[in-house]
Coordinates of C-alpha atoms (C1' of nucleotides) in Angstrom, one line a residue:
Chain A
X160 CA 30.9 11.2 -6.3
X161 CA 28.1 10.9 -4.1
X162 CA 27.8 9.0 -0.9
X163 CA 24.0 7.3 -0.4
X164 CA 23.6 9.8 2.7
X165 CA 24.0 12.6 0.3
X166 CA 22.4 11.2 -2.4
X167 CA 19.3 10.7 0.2
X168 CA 19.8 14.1 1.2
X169 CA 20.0 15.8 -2.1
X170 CA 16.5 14.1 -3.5
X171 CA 14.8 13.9 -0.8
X172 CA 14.6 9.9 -0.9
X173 CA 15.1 8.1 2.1
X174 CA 18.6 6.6 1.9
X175 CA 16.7 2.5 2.1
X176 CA 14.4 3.6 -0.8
X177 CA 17.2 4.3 -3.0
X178 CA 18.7 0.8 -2.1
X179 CA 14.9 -0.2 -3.2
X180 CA 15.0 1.7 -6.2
X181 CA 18.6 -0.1 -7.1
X182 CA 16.5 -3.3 -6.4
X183 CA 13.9 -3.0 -8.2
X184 CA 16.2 -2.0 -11.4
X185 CA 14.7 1.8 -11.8
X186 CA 18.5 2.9 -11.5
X187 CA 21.6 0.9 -12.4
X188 CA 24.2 -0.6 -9.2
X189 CA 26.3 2.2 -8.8
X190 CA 30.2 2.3 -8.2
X191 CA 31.9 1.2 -5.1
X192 CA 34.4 2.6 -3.3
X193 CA 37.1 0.4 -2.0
X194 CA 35.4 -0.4 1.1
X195 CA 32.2 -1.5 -0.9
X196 CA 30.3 1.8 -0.5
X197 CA 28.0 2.9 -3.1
X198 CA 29.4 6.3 -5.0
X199 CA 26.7 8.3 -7.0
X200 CA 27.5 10.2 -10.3
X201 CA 25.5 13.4 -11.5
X202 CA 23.6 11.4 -14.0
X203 CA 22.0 9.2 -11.6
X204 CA 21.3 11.9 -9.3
X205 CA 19.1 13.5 -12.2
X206 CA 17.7 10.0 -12.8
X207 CA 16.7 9.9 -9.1
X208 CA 15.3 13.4 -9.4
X209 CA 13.0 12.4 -11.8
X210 CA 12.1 9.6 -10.3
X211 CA 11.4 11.4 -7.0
X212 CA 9.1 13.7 -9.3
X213 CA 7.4 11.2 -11.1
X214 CA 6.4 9.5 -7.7
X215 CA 5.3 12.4 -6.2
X216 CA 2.9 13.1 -9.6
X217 CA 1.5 9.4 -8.3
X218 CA 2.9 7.6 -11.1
X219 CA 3.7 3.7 -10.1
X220 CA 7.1 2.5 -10.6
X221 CA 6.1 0.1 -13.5
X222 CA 5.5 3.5 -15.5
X223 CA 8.1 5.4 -14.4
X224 CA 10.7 2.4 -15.5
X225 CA 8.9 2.8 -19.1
X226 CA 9.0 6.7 -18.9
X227 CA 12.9 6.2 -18.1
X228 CA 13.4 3.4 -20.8
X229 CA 11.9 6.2 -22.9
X230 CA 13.9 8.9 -22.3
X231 CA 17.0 6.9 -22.8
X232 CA 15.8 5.6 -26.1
X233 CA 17.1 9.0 -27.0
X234 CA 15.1 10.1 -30.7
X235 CA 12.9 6.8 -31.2
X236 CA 9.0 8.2 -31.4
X237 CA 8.1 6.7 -28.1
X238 CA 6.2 10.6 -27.9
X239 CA 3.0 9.0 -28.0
X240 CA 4.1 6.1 -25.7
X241 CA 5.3 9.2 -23.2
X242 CA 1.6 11.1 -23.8
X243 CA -0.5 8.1 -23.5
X244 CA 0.8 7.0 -20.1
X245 CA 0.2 10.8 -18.7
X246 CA -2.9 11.0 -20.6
X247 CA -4.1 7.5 -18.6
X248 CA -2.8 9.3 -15.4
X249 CA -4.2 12.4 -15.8
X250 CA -7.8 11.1 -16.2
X251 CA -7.4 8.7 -13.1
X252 CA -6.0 11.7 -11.5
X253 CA -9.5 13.4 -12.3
X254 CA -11.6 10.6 -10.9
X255 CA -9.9 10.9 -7.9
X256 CA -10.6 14.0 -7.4
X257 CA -13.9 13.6 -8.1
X258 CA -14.8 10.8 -5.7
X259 CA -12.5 13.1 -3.1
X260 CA -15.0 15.8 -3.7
X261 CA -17.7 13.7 -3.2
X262 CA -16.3 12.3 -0.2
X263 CA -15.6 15.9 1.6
X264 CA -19.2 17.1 1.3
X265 CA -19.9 14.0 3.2
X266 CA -17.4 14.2 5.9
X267 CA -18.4 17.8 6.5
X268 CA -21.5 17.0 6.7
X269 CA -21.4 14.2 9.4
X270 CA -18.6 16.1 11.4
X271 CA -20.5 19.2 11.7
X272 CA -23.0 17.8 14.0
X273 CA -23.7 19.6 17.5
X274 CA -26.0 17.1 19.1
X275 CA -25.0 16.2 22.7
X276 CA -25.5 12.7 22.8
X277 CA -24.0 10.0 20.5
X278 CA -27.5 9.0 19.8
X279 CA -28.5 12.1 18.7
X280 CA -25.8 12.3 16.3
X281 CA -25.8 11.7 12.7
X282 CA -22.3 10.0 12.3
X283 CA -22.5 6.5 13.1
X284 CA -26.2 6.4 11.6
X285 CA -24.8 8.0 8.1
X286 CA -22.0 5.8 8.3
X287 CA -24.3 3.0 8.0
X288 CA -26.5 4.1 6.1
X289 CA -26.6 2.5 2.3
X290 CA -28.9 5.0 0.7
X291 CA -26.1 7.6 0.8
X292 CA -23.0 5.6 -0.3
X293 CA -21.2 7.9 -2.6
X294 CA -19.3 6.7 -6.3
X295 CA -21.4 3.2 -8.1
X296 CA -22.2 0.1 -6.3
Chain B
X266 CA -29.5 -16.4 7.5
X267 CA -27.0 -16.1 4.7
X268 CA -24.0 -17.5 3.2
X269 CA -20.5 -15.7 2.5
X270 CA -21.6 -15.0 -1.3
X271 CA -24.9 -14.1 -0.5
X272 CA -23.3 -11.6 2.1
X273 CA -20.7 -10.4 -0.6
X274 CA -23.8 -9.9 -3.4
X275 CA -25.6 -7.6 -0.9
X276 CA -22.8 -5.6 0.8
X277 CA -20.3 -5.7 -2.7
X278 CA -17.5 -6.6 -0.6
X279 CA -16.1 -10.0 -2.1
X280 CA -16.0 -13.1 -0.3
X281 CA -12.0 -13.6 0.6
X282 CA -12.7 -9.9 2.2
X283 CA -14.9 -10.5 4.5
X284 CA -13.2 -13.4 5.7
X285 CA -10.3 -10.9 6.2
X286 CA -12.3 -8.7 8.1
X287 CA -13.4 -11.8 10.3
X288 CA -9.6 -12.9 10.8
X289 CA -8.9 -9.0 11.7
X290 CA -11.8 -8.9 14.1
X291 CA -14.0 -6.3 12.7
X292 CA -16.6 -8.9 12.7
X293 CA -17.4 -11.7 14.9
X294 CA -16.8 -15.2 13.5
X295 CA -20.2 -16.4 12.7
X296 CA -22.3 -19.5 12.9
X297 CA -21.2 -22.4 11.0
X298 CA -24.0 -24.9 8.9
X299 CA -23.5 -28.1 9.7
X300 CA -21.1 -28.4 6.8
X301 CA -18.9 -25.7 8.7
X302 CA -19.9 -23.4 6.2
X303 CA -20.4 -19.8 7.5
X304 CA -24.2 -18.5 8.3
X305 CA -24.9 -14.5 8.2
X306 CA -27.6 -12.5 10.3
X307 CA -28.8 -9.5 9.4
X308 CA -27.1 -7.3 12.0
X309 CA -23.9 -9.0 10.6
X310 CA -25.0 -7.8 7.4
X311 CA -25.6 -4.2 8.6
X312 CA -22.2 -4.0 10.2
X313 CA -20.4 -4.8 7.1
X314 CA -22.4 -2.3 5.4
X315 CA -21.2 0.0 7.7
X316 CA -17.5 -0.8 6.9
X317 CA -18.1 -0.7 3.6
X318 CA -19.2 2.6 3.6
X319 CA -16.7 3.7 6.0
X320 CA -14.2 2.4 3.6
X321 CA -15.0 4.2 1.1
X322 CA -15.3 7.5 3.1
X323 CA -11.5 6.7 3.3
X324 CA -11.6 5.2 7.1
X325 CA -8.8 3.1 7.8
X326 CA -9.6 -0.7 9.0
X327 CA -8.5 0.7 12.9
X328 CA -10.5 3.7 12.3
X329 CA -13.1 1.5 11.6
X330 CA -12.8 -0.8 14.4
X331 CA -12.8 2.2 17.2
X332 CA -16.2 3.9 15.2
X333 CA -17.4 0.1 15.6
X334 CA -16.6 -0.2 19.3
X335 CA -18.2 3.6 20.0
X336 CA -21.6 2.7 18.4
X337 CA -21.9 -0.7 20.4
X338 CA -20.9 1.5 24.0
X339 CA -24.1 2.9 23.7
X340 CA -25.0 6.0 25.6
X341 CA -21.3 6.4 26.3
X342 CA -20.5 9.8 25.6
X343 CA -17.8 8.9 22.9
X344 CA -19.7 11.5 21.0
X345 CA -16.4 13.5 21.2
X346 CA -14.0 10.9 19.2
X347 CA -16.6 9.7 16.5
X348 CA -16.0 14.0 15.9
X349 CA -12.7 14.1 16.0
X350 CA -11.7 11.1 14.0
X351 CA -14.1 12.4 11.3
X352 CA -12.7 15.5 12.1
X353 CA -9.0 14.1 11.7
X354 CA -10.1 12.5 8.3
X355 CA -11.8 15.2 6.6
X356 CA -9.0 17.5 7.0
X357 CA -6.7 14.8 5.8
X358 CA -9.0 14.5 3.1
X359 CA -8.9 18.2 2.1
X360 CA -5.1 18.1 1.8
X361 CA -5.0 15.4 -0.5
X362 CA -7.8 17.4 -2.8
X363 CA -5.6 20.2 -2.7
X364 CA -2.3 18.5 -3.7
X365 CA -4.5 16.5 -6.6
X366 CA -5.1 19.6 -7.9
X367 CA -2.0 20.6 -8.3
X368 CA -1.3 17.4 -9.6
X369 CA -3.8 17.7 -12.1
X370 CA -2.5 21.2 -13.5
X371 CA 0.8 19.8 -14.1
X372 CA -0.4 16.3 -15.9
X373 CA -2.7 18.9 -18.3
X374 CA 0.3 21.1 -18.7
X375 CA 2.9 18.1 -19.8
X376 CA 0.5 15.8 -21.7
X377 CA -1.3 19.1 -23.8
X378 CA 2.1 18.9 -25.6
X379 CA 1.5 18.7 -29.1
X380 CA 5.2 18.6 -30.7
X381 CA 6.2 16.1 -33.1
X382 CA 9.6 14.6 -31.7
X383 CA 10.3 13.2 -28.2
X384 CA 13.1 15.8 -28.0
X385 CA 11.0 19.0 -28.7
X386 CA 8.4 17.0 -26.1
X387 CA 8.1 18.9 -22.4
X388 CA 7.0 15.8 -20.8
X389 CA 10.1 14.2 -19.8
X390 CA 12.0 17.4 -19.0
X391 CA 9.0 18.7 -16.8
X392 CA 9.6 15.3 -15.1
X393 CA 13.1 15.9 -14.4
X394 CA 12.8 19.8 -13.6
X395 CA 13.2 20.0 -10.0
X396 CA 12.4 23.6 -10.1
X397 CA 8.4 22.3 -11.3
X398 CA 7.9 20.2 -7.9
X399 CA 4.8 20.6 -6.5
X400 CA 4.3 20.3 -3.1
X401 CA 6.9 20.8 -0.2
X402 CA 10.3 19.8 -0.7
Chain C
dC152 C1' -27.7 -39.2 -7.6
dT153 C1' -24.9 -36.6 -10.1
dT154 C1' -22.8 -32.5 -11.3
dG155 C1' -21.2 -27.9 -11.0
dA156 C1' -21.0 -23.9 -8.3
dA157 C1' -19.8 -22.3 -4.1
dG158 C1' -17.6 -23.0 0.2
dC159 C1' -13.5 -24.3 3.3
dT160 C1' -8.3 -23.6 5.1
dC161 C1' -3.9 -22.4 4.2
dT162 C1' 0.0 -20.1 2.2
dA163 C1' 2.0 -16.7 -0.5
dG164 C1' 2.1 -12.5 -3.3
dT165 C1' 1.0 -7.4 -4.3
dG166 C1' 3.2 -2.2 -4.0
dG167 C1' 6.2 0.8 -2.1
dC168 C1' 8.4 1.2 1.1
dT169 C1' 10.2 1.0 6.4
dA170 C1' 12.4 -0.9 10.5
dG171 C1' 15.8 -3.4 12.9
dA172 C1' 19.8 -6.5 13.7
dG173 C1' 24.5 -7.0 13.6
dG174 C1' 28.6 -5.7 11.7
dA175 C1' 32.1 -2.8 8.6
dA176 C1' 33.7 1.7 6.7
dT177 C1' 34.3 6.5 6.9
dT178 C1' 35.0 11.0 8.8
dA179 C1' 36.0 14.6 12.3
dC180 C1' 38.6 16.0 15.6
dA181 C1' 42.3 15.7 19.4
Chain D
dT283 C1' 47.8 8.5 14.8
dG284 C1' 43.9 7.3 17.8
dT285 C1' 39.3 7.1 18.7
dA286 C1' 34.6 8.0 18.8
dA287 C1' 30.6 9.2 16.2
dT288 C1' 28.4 8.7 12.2
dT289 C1' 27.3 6.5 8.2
dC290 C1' 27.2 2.6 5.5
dC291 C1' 26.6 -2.5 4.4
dT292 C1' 23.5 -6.9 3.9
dC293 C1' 19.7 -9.4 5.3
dT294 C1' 15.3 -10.4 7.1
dA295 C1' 10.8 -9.2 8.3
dG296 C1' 6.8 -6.0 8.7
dC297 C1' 3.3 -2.6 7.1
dC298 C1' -1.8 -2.1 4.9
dA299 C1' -5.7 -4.0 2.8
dC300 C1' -6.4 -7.1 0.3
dT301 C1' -6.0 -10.8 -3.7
dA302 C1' -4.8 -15.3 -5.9
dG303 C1' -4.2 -20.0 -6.0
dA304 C1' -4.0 -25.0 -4.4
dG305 C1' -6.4 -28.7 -2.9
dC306 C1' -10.2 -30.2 -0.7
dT307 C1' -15.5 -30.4 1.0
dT308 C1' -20.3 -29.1 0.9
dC309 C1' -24.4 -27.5 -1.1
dA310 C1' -28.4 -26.9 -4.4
dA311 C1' -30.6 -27.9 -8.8
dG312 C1' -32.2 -31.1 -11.9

DNA sequence: CTTGAAGCTCTAGTGGCTAGAGGAATTACA
DNA sequence: TGTAATTCCTCTAGCCACTAGAGCTTCAAG
């Protein structure tokens, strides 16, 4: 058994954020020990793991509670359910990019001015300017 | 001189946002119709399309506010930070490319799976494989 | 002059944590 | 066994950048 320290030190979660995750019903109240101190089995440690992974792939909690209800759900096809909410992801993950790419050419391009004087420089006046707004609007 | 939604139609920020932006002091509160209704000028207008645009380049709302305080000192050689917090962002913005892409690789990799049961399915293992994280951990 | 859209202020909620107060339990070591 | 350092507990409140809704007033078109 697990103390939350080691838990928190064993994921990689901040110790509060697993209090959070306990909260918000992504993993189940663990034991106590007899001076009310959460213990940690192996299982949830795994279940943490993938929830530390799954966060860090930029999924929300919302889908990574249905990703977990999934995997427990153990041989019912929720397959499709499971490629459908990575599929989603994956394509916003792509946009991102995309606008992120868009975003660095323009930040290059205002912070690589030399000019000597503020007025001289093209920051401030890109920055305001509407003609070159990157993405749709 | 224009009202809030005539403001929001031309800059597309919506109208409870720019009063936010008024309450957080990006903008000065502006003249009132004799119905206490608030009245825009242009230069009002051009400041919010500067934030707008700076938004979207990523800027936070205090980034914004020192860029905003640098372009009215004019002729004050502030020339320096407008550079370095642009400087600041875009390298920010070039780490979070890089670990999108990353990102992207694995999504492709766990939702190109094309097997007919949950249990033959890489997704939810690749979520739990600690061994797969990307990124620094 | 009426009606419906647009405006006003105010409060509270969102996501995903993070920080701090004030106290109790555990652990390491003498 | 004593004690001091560390970790843990609960609870409340704060962060960012909005967004939603209630309940009311003003404006503009016909």
């Amino acid at each position: 058994m697990f103390s939350i320290g080691e838990v928190s030190r064993r994921t990689g979660i901040k110790v509060p954020t697993v209090r959070y995750y306990e909260q918000m019903g992504l993993i189940a109240a663990p034991e106590r020990s007899s001076g009310n101190q959460r213990r940690y089995d192996r299982n949830t440690l795994r279940r943490l793991e993938f929830i530390r992974h799954a966060r860090e792939l930029g999924f929300s909690l919302d889908d990574i509670r249905d990703l977990l209800r999934m995997s427990e759900g153990a041989g019912t096809p929720a397959h499709d359910d499971v490629h459908r909410i990575a599929g989603e992801h994956l394509r916003a993950v792509r946009a991102r990019i995309e606008r992120l790419k868009r975003l660095e050419a323009e930040l290059t391009r205002i912070s690589s001015c030399k000019a000597g004087t503020l007025s001289d420089c093209a920051v401030l006046e890109t920055l305001s300017d509407h003609a070159l707004c990157i993405g749709e609007h």
